[in-house]
CSV table of C-alpha atoms in Angstrom, one decimal:
chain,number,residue,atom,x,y,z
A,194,UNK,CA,12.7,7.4,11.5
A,195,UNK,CA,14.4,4.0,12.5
A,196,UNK,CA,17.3,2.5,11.0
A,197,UNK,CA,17.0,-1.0,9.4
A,198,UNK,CA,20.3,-3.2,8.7
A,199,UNK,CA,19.9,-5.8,6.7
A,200,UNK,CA,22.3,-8.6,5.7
A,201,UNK,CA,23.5,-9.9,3.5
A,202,UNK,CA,23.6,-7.2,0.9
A,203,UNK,CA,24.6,-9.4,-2.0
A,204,UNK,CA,24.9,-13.4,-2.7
A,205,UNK,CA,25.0,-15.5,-5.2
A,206,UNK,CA,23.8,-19.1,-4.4
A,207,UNK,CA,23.9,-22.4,-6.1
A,208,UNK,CA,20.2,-23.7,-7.6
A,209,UNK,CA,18.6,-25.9,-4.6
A,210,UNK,CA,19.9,-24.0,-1.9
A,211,UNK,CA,18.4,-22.0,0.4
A,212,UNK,CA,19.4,-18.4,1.6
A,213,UNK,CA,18.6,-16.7,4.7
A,214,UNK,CA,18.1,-12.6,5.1
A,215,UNK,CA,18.4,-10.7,8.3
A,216,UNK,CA,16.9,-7.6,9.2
A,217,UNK,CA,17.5,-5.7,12.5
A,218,UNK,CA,16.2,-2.5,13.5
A,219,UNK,CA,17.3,0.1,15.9
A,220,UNK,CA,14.0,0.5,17.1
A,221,UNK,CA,10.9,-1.2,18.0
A,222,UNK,CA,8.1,-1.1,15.1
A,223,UNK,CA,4.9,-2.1,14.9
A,224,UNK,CA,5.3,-3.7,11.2
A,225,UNK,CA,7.5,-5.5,9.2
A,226,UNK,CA,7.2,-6.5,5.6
A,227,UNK,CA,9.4,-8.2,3.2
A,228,UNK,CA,9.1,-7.3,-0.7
A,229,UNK,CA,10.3,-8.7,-3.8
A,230,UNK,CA,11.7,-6.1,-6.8
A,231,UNK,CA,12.9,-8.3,-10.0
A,232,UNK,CA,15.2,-6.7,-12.8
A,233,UNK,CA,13.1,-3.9,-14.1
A,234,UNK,CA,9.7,-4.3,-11.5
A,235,UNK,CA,8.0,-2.4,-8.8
A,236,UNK,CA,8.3,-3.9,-5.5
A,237,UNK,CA,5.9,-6.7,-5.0
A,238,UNK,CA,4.7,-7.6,-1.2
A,239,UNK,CA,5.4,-11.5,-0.3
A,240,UNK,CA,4.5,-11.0,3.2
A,241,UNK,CA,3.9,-9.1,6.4
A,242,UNK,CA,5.8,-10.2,9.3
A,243,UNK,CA,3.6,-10.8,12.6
A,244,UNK,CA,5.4,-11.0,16.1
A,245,UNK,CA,5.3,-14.3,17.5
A,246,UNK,CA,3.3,-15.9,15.2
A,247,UNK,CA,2.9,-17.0,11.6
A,248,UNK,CA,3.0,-14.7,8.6
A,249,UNK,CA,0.7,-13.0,6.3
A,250,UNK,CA,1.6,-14.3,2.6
A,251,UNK,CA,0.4,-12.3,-0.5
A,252,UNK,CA,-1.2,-14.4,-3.0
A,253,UNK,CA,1.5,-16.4,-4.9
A,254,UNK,CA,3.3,-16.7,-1.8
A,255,UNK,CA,3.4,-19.2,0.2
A,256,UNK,CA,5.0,-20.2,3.4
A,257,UNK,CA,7.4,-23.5,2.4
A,258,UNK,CA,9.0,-21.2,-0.3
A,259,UNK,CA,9.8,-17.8,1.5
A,260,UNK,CA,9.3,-19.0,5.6
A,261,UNK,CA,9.7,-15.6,7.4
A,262,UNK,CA,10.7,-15.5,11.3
A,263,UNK,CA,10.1,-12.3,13.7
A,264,UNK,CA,10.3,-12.9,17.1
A,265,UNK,CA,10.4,-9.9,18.3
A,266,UNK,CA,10.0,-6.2,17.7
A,267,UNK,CA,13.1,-5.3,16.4
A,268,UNK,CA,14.0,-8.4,14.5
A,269,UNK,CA,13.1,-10.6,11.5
A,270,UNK,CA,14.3,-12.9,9.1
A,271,UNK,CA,12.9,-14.4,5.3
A,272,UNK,CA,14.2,-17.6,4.2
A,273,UNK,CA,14.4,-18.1,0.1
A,274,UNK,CA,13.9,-22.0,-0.5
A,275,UNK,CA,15.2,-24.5,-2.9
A,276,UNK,CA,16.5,-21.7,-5.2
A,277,UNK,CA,16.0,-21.4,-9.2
A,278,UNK,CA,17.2,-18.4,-11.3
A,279,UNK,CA,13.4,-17.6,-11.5
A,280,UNK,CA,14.6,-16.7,-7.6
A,281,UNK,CA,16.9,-13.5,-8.7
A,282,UNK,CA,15.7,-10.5,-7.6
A,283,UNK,CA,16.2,-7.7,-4.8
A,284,UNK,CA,14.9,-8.8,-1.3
A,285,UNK,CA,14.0,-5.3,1.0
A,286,UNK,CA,12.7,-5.4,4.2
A,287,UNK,CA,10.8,-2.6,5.4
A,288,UNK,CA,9.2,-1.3,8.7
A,289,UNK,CA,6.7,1.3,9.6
A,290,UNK,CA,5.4,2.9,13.2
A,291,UNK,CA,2.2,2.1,14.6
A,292,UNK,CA,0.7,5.7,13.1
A,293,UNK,CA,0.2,6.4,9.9
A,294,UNK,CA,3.9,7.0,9.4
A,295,UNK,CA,6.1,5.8,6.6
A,296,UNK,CA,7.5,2.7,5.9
A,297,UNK,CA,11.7,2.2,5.6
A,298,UNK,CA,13.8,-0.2,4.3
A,299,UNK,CA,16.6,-1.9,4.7
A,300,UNK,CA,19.6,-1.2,2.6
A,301,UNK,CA,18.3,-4.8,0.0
A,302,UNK,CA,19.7,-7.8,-0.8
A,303,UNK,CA,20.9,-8.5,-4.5
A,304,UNK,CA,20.5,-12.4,-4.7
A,305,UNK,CA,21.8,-14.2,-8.2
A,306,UNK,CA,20.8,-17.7,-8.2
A,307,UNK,CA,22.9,-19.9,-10.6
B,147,UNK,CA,-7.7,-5.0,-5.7
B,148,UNK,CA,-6.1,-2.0,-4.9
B,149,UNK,CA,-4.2,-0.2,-7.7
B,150,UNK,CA,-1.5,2.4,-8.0
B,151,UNK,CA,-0.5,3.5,-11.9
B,152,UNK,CA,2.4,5.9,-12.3
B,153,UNK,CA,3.4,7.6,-15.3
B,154,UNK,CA,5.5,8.3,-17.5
B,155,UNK,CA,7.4,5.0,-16.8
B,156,UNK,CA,11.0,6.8,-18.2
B,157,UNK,CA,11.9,10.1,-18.9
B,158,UNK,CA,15.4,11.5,-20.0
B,159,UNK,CA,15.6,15.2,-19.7
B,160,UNK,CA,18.9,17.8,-19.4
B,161,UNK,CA,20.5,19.2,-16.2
B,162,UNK,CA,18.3,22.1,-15.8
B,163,UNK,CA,14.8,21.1,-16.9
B,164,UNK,CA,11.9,20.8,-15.1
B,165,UNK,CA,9.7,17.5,-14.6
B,166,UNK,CA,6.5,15.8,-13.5
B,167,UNK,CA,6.0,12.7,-12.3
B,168,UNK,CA,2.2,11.8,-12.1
B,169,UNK,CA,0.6,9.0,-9.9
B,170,UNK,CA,-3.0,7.6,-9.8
B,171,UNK,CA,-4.6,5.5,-7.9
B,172,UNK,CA,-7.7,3.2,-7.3
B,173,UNK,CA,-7.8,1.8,-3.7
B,174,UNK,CA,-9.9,0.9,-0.4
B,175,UNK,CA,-9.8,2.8,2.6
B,176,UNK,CA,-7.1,5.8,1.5
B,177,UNK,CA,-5.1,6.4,4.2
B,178,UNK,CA,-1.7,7.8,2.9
B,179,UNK,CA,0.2,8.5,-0.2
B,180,UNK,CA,4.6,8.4,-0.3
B,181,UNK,CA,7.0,8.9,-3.0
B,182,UNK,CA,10.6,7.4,-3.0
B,183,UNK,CA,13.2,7.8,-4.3
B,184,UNK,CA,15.3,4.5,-5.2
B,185,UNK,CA,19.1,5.1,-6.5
B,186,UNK,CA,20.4,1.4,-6.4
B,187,UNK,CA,18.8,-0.7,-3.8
B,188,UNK,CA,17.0,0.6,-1.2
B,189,UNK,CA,14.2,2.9,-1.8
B,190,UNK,CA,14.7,6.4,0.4
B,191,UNK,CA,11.7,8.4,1.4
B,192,UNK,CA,10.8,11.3,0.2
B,193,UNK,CA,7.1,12.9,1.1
B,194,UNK,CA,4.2,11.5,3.0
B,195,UNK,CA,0.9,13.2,1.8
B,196,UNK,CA,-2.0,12.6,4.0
B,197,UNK,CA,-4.2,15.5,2.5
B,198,UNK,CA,-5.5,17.4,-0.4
B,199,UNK,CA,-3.9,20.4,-1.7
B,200,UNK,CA,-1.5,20.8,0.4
B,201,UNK,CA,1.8,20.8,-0.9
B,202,UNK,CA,5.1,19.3,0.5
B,203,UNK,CA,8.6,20.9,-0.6
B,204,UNK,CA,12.1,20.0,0.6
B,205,UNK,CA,14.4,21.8,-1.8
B,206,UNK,CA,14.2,21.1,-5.6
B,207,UNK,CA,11.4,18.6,-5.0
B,208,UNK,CA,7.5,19.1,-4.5
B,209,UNK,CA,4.7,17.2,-4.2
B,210,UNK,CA,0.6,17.3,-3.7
B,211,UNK,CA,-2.4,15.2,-3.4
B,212,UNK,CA,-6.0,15.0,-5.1
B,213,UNK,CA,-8.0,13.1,-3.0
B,214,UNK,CA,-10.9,13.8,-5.4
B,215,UNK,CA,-9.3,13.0,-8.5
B,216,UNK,CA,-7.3,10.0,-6.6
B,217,UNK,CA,-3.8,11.3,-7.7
B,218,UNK,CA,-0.6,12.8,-6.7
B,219,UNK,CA,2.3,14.6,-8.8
B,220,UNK,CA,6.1,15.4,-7.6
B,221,UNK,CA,7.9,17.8,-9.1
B,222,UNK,CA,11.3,18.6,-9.7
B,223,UNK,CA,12.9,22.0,-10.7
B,224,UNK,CA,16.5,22.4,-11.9
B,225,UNK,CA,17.2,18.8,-12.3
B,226,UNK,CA,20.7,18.0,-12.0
B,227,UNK,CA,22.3,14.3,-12.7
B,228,UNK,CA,22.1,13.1,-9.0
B,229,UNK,CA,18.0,13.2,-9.6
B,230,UNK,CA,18.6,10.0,-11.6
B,231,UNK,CA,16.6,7.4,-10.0
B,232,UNK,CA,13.6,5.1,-10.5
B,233,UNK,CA,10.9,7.8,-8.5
B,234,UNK,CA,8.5,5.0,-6.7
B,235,UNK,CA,4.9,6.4,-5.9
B,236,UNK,CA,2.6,4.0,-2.9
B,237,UNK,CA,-0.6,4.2,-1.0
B,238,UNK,CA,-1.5,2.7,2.3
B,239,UNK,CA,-4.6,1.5,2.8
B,240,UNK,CA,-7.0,-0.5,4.8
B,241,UNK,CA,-4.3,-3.0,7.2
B,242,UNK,CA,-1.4,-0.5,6.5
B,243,UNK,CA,0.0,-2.6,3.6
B,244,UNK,CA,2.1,-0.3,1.1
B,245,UNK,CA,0.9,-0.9,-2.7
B,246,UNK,CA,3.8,0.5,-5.1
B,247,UNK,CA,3.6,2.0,-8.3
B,248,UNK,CA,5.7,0.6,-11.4
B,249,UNK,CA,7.8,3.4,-10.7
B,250,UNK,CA,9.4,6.3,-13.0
B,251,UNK,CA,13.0,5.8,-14.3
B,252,UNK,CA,14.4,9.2,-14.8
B,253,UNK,CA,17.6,10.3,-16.4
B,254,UNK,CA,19.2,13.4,-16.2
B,255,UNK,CA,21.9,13.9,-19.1
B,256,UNK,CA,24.5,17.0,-18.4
């Protein structure tokens, strides 16, 4: 399976602000998604990450709040706008093969909004 | 909308027991069922089932699939404290989106 690094792995960010995640994998892969876990939750799906073109937001998601980049097949970034605590939460990225194989994650991003 | 129940939602045993860990689900276009295993942050994979009745094992851990009865257990024999971890059931469906579980927070006391 490929290897996803992800960055940063923890911040904490003034209300307002906005914080951008990396993820870079060692690998090409077919799909990217970036989830949402807050304190004590599943993980909850904000997007899938297309190549080249606009993402596919989960309802209660939208685009000005969490814009996502992925240029290419190896590469992608989310974007968490205009902070408030209500932003808090674990960020994962996560990739999967074009096959029915399964997904990995990055190693997750603890973000504390104050 | 596709669904994915996992029970219980905690469980403290001892070092030494034996557990269960169910998952059910209700969703579109089945195409595969993984278990996880998430310690702090990210979630570490564990078993991919694809079909029924067939059971996967690496060590300590087991797990199997009812594609009639739309569920899936993992096991876990001889728990020891480095099992503790929130154990997070998904299924991919139709467009290859993963739906998780709420997740099981096991706790194994020595």
């Amino acid at each position: 399976s490929a290897v996803i690094s992800q960055k940063p792995s923890r911040d904490i960010c003034q209300r307002g602000t906005s914080l951008t995640i990396q993820c870079q994998v060692d690998s090409q892969v077919t799909m990217m998604f970036w989830y949402r876990q807050q304190p004590g939750q599943s993980l909850t799906l904000i997007a899938t990450a297309n190549q080249g073109s606009e993402a596919t937001y989960e309802s209660g998601f939208v685009i000005d709040k969490f814009p996502i980049s992925r240029p290419n097949l190896t590469f992608s970034t989310l974007t968490v706008s205009n902070m408030s605590p209500e932003d808090s939460s674990i960020y994962l990225c996560s990739g999967r093969g074009q096959r029915n194989t399964e997904a990995f994650f990055g190693q997750g991003t603890r973000l504390t909004v104050v | 909308e596709d669904k994915v129940v996992q029970s219980p939602l905690s469980l403290v045993v001892h070092e030494g027991d034996t557990v269960t860990l169910n998952c059910s689900y209700e969703v579109t276009n089945f195409r595969s069922l993984l278990w996880y295993k998430q310690e702090k942050k990210a979630p570490t994979f564990l078993f991919m089932l694809t079909s029924s009745g067939i059971e996967k094992k690496s060590g300590r851990l087991s797990s199997i699939l009812d594609k009639k009865e739309l569920f899936s257990i993992l096991n876990i024999t001889a728990t020891q404290t480095g099992d503790s971890a929130i154990y997070l059931c998904a299924v991919v469906a139709s467009g290859s989106r993963l739906t998780f579980g709420e997740g099981t927070q096991l706790t194994v006391n020595p």
